[in-house]
Each structure stands twice: as structure tokens, then as C-alpha cells.
mmCIF file of C-alpha atoms in Angstrom:
data_model
loop_
_atom_site.group_PDB
_atom_site.id
_atom_site.type_symbol
_atom_site.label_atom_id
_atom_site.label_comp_id
_atom_site.label_asym_id
_atom_site.label_seq_id
_atom_site.Cartn_x
_atom_site.Cartn_y
_atom_site.Cartn_z
ATOM 1 C CA PRO A 1369 -22.278 -84.880 134.115
ATOM 2 C CA LYS A 1370 -19.937 -84.837 131.145
ATOM 3 C CA PRO A 1371 -18.022 -87.715 132.691
ATOM 4 C CA LEU A 1372 -21.133 -89.868 132.099
ATOM 5 C CA PRO A 1373 -20.748 -89.123 128.350
ATOM 6 C CA ALA A 1374 -17.466 -90.873 128.494
ATOM 7 C CA PRO A 1375 -18.600 -94.084 129.813
ATOM 8 C CA GLY A 1376 -21.299 -94.138 126.977
ATOM 9 C CA ALA A 1377 -18.475 -93.885 124.454
ATOM 10 C CA ALA A 1378 -16.688 -97.007 126.436
ATOM 11 C CA ALA A 1379 -19.786 -98.588 125.444
ATOM 12 C CA ASP A 1380 -19.368 -97.788 121.461
ATOM 13 C CA ALA A 1381 -16.069 -99.109 122.164
ATOM 14 C CA THR A 1382 -17.603 -102.359 122.494
ATOM 15 C CA ALA A 1383 -19.381 -101.927 119.845
ATOM 16 C CA PRO A 1384 -15.925 -101.593 117.508
ATOM 17 C CA ALA A 1385 -15.685 -105.496 119.075
ATOM 18 C CA LYS A 1386 -19.364 -105.951 116.418
ATOM 19 C CA PRO A 1387 -16.763 -105.506 113.483
ATOM 20 C CA ALA A 1388 -16.483 -109.205 114.401
ATOM 21 C CA ASP A 1389 -20.122 -109.506 113.477
ATOM 22 C CA ALA A 1390 -19.040 -108.187 110.109
ATOM 23 C CA ALA A 1391 -17.373 -111.465 109.840
ATOM 24 C CA ALA A 1392 -20.837 -112.632 109.866
ATOM 25 C CA PRO A 1393 -21.501 -111.126 106.444
ATOM 26 C CA ALA A 1394 -19.402 -113.969 105.466
ATOM 27 C CA LYS A 1395 -22.385 -116.110 106.527
ATOM 28 C CA PRO A 1396 -24.094 -114.964 103.144
ATOM 29 C CA ALA A 1397 -22.094 -118.229 101.859
ATOM 30 C CA GLU A 1398 -24.872 -119.978 103.972
ATOM 31 C CA GLY A 1399 -26.930 -118.326 101.711
ATOM 32 C CA ALA A 1400 -25.805 -120.723 99.042
ATOM 33 C CA ALA A 1401 -27.662 -123.379 101.282
ATOM 34 C CA PRO A 1402 -30.786 -122.128 99.391
ATOM 35 C CA ALA A 1403 -29.213 -123.994 96.458
ATOM 36 C CA LYS A 1404 -30.322 -126.637 98.509
ATOM 37 C CA PRO A 1405 -33.893 -126.045 97.507
ATOM 38 C CA ALA A 1406 -32.763 -128.133 94.602
ATOM 39 C CA THR A 1407 -32.896 -130.933 97.029
ATOM 40 C CA PRO A 1408 -36.840 -130.741 96.711
ATOM 41 C CA ALA A 1409 -36.235 -131.814 93.282
ATOM 42 C CA ALA A 1410 -35.180 -135.215 95.186
ATOM 43 C CA PRO A 1411 -38.654 -135.929 96.168
ATOM 44 C CA ALA A 1412 -39.125 -136.057 92.413
ATOM 45 C CA ALA A 1413 -37.564 -139.685 93.070
ATOM 46 C CA PRO A 1414 -40.637 -140.910 95.054
ATOM 47 C CA ALA A 1415 -42.141 -140.164 91.873
ATOM 48 C CA LYS A 1416 -40.303 -143.281 90.674
#
């Protein structure tokens, strides 16, 4: 039964690969996209 725990650990070994997801935090830069809400100001142009 103990051998099974080892396989599970192997799955955790895959988790370390997720650190690549840690790179996802770089996506917060996309959070800058929210700056686009400034674009809604463009609709003001139609006001012309």
C-alpha cells in the first residue's frame, strides 16, 4: 500500500510543472487591459 503513496507523489511531481502557471501571474499585465475601459470614453465621440 505504501508504494501507492509514491505514485501519488509522482503526480505532485507534475504539480511542480505548474510553477509555469506561476508565469501566468505575468498575465496581471493583461490587467492593464482594464485600462481599456477608457475606450468607453470613445463612445463620447458619437456624441459629436
